[in-house]
PDB file of C-alpha atoms in Angstrom:
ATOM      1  CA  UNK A   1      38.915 -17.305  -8.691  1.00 45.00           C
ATOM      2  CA  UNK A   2      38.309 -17.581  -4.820  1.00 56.00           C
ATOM      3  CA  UNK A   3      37.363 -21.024  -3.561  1.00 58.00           C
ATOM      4  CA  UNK A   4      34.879 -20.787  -0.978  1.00 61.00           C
ATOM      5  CA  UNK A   5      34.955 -24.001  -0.050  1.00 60.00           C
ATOM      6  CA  UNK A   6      37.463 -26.929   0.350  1.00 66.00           C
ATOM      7  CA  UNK A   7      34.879 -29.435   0.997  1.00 66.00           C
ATOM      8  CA  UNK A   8      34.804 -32.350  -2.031  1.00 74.00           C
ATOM      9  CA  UNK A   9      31.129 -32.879  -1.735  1.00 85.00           C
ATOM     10  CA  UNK A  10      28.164 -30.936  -0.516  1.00 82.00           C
ATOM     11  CA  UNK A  11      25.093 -32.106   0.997  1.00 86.00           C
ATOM     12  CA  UNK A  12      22.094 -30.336  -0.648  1.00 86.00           C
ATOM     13  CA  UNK A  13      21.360 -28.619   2.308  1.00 85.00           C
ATOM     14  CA  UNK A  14      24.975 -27.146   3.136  1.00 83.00           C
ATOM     15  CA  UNK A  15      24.889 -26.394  -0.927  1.00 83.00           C
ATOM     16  CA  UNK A  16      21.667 -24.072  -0.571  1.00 84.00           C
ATOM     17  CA  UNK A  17      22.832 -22.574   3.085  1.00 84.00           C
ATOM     18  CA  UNK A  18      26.219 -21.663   1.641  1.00 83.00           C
ATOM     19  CA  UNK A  19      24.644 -20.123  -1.495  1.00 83.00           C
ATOM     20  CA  UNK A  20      22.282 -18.278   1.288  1.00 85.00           C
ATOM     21  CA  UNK A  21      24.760 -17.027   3.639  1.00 85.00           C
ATOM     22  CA  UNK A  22      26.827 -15.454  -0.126  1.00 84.00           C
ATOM     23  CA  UNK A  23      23.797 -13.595  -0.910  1.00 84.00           C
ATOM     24  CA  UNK A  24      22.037 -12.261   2.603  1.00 84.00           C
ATOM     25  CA  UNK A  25      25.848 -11.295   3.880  1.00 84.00           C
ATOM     26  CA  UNK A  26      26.414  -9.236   0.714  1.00 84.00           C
ATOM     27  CA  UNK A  27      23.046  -7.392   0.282  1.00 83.00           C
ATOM     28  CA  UNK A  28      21.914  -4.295   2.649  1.00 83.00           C
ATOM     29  CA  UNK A  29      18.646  -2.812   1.632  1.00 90.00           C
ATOM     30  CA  UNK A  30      18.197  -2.422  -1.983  1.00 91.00           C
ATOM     31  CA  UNK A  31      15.657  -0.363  -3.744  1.00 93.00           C
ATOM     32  CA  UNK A  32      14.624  -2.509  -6.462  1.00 94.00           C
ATOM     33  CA  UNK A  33      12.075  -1.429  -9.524  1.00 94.00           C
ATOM     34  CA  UNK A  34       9.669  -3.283 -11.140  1.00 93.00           C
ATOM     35  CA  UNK A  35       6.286  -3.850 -11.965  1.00 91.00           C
ATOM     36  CA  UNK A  36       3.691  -5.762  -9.629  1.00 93.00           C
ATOM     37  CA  UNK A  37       2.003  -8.499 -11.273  1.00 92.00           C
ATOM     38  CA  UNK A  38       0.489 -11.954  -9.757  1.00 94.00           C
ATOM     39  CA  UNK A  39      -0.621 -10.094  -5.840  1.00 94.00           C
ATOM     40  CA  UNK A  40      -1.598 -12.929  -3.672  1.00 94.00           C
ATOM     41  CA  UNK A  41      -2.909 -11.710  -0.513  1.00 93.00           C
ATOM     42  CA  UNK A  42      -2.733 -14.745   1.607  1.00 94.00           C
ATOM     43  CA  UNK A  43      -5.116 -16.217   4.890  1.00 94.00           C
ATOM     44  CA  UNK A  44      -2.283 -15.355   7.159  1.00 94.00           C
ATOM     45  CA  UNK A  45      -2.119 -11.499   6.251  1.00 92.00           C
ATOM     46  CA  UNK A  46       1.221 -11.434   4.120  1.00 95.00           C
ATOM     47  CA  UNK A  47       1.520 -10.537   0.578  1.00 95.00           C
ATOM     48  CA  UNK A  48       2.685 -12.302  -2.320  1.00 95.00           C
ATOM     49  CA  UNK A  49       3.685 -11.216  -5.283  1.00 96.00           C
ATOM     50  CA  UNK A  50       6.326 -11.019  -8.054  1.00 94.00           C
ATOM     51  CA  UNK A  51       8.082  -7.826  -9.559  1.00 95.00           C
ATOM     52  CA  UNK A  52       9.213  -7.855 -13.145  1.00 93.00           C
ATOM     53  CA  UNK A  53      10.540  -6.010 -15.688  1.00 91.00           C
ATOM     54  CA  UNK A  54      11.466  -6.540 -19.462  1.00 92.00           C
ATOM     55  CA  UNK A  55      13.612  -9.286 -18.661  1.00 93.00           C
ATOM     56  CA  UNK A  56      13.216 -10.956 -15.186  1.00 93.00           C
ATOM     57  CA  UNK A  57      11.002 -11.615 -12.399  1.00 94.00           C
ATOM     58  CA  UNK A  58      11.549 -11.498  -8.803  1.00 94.00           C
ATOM     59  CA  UNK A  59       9.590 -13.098  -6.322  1.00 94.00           C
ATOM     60  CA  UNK A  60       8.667 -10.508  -3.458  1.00 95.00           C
ATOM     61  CA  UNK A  61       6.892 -11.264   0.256  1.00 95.00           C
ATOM     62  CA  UNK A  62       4.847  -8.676   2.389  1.00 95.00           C
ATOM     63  CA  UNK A  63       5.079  -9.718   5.984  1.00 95.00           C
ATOM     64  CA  UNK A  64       1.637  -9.031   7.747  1.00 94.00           C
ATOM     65  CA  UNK A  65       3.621  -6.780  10.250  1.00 94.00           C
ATOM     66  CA  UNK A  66       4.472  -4.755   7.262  1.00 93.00           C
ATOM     67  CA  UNK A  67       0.992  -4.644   5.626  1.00 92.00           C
ATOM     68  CA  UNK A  68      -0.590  -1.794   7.923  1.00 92.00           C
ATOM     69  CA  UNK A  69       2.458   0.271   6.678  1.00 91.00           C
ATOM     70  CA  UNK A  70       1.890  -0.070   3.138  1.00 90.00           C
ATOM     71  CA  UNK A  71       1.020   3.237   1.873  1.00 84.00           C
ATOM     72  CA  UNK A  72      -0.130   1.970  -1.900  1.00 86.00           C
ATOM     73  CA  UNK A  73      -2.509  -0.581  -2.539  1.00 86.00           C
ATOM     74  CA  UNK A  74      -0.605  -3.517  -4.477  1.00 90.00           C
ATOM     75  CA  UNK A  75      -2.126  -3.640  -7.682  1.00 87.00           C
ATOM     76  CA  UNK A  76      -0.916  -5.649 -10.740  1.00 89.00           C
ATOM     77  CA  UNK A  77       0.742  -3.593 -13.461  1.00 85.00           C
ATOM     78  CA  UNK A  78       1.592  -0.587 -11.294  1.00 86.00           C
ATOM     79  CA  UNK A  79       5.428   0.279 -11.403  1.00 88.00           C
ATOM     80  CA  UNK A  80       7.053   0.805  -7.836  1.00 91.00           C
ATOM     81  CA  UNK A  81      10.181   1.013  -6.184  1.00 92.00           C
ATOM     82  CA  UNK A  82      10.755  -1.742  -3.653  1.00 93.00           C
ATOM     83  CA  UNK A  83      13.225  -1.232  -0.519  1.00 94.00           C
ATOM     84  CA  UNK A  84      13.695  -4.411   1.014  1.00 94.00           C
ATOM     85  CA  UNK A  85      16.125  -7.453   1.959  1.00 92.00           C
ATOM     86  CA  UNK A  86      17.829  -9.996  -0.612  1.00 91.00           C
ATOM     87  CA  UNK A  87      17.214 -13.623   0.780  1.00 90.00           C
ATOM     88  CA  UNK A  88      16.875 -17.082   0.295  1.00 87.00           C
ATOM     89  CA  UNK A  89      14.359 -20.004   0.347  1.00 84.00           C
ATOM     90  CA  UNK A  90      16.699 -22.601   0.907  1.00 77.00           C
ATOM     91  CA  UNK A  91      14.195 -25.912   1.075  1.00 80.00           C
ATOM     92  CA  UNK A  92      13.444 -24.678  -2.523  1.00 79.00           C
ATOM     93  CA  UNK A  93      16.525 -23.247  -3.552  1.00 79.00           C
ATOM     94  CA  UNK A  94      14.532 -20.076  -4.441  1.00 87.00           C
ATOM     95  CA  UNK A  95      15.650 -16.722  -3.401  1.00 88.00           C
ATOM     96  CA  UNK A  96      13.190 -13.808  -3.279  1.00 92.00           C
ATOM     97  CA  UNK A  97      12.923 -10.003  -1.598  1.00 93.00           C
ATOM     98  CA  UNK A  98      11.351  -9.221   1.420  1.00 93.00           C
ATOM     99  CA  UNK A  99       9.652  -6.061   1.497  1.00 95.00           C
ATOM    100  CA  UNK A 100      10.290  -3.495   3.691  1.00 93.00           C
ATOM    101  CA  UNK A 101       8.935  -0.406   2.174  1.00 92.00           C
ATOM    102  CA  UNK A 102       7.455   0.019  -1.207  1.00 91.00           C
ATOM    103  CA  UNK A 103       6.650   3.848  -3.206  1.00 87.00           C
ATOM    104  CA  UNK A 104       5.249   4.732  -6.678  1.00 84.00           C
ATOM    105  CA  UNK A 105       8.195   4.813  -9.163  1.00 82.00           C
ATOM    106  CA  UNK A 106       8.310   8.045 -10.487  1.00 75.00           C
ATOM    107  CA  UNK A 107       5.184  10.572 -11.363  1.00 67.00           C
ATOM    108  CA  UNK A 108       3.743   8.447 -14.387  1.00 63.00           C
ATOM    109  CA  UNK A 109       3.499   5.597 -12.806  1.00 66.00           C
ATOM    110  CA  UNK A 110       1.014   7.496 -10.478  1.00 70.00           C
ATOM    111  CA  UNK A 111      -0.557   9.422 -12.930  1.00 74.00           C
ATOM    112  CA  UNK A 112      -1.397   6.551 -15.093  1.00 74.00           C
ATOM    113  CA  UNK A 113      -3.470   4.524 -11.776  1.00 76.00           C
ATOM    114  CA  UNK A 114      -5.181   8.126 -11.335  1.00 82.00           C
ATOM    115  CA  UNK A 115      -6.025   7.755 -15.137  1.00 81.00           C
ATOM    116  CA  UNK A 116      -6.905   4.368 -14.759  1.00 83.00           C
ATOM    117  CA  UNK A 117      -9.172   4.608 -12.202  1.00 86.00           C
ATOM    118  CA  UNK A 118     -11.292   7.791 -13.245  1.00 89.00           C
ATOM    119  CA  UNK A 119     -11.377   5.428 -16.854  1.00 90.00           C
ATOM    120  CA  UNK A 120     -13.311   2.618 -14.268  1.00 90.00           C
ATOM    121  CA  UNK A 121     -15.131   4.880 -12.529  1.00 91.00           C
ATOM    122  CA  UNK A 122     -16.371   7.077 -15.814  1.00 91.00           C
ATOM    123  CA  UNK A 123     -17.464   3.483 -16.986  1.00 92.00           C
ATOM    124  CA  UNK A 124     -19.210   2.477 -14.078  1.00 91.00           C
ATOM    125  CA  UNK A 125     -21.217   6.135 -14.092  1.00 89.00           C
ATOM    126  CA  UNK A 126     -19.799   7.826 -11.108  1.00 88.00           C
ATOM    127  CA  UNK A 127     -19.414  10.808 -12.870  1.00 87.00           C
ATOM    128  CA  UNK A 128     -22.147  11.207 -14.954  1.00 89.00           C
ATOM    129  CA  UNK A 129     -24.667  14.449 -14.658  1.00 87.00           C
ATOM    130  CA  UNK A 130     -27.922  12.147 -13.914  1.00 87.00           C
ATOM    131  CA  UNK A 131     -26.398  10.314 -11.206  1.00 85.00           C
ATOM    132  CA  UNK A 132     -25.310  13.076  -9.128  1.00 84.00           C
ATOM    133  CA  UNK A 133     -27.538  14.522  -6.718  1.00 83.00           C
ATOM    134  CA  UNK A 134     -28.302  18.172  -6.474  1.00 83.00           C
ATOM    135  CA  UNK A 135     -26.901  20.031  -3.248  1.00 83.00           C
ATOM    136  CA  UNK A 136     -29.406  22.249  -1.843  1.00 81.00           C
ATOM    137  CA  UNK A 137     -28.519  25.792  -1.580  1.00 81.00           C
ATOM    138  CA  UNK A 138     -29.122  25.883   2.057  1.00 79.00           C
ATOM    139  CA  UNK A 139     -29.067  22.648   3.556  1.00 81.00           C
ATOM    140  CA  UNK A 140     -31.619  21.087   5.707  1.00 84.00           C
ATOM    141  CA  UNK A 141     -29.636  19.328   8.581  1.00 87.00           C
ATOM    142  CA  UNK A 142     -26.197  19.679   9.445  1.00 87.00           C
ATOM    143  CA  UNK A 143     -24.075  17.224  11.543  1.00 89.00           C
ATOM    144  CA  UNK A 144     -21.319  18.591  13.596  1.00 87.00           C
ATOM    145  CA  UNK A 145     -18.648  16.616  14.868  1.00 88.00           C
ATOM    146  CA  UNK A 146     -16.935  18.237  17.969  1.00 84.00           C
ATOM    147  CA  UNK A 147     -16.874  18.610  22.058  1.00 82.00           C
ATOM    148  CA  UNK A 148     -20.456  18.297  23.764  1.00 79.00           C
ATOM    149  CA  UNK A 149     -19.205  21.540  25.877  1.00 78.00           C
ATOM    150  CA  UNK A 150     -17.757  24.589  25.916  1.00 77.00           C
ATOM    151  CA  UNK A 151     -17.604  27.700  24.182  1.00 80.00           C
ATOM    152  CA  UNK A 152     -16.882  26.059  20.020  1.00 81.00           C
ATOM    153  CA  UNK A 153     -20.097  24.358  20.145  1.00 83.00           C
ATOM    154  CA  UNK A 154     -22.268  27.578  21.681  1.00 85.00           C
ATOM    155  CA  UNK A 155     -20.551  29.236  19.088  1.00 87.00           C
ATOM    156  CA  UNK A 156     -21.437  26.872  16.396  1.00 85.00           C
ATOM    157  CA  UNK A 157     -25.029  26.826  17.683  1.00 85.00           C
ATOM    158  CA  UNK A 158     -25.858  30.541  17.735  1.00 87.00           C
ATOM    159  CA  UNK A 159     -23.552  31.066  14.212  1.00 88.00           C
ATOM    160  CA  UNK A 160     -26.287  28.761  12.496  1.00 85.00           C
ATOM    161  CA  UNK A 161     -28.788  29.532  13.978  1.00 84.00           C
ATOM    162  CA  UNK A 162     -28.795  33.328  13.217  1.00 86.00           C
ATOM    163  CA  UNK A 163     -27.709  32.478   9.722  1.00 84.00           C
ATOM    164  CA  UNK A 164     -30.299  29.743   8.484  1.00 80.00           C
ATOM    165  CA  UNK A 165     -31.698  27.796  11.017  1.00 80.00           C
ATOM    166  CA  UNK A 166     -31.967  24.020  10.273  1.00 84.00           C
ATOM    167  CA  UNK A 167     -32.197  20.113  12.376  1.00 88.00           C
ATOM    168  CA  UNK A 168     -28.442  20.453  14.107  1.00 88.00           C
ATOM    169  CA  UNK A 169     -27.001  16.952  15.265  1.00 89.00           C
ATOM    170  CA  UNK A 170     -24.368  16.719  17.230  1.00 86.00           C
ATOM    171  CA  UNK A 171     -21.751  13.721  17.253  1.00 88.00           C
ATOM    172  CA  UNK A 172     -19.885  14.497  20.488  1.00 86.00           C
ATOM    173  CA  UNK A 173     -15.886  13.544  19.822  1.00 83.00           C
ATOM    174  CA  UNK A 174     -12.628  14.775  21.916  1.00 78.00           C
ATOM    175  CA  UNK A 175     -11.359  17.441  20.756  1.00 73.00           C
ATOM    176  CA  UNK A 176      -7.588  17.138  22.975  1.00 70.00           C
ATOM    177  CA  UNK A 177      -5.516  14.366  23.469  1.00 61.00           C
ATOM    178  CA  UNK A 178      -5.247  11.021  21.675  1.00 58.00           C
TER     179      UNK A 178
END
């Protein structure tokens, strides 16, 4: 067995930084997966939250620079894949993942929030008959998001209004560019 140390006596913190230096120098990024449960979204903009699976749980932090990225909503009990960075708390001798990109683990796991959530919404009415509203055949305003000039909106203009007149509104945007 390799020593790594010939020191007789560690202080606490040169225990805990040696321990961190063996585990952030021997981990790249690792896709880790798990299941999110306890999602803390804290006042500072990063996210808690732990990933576990039959056996273990591993703390896992969101930086708020990495929030906007996110391209799943962390919800508890949804299984995901987890690329990120192996590191260490040493004050607390904890050691945790830092997230660095995160993706639904396999179809199920997606089709089962899809599932989920049309079970919420069907309870909460969204799809029943008697709350929908009935789309008129022809309808009686239109709002049409494009350039204030130029030939599209003309075109627009005249297309309608040969077809079936009704109140046109238009929401000038650009059309080019950013």
């Amino acid at each position: 067995m390799n020593k790594l140390s010939n020191i007789a006596q560690f202080t606490v913190t040169q225990l805990n930084n040696s321990i961190k230096n063996l585990i952030e120098n021997n981990y790249e990024l690792i896709d880790v997966v798990g299941e999110i449960f306890q999602v803390n979204r804290h006042s500072s903009g990063h996210i808690y939250f732990s990933l576990k699976d039959e056996n273990s749980i591993i703390s896992v932090i969101c930086w708020r620079s990495v929030v906007p990225r996110l391209k799943i909503n962390l919800e508890e009990g949804i299984k995901v894949v987890v690329k990120g960075k192996v590191t260490t708390y040493s004050k607390q001798s904890k050691y945790q993942l830092i997230l660095n990109n995160i993706e639904f683990e396999g179809e199920g796991s997606l089709l089962k929030l899809l599932e989920d959530r049309k079970k919420k919404l069907t309870k909460e009415g969204y799809f029943a008959e008697e709350n929908k509203k009935k789309i008129p055949k022809y309808p009686q305003s239109l709002g049409i998001i494009t350039s204030e000039s130029g030939a599209v909106i003309k075109d627009i203009i005249h297309r309608i209004s040969d077809r079936f007149p009704s109140n046109l509104t238009i929401y000038p945007a650009s059309v080019q560019g950013q």
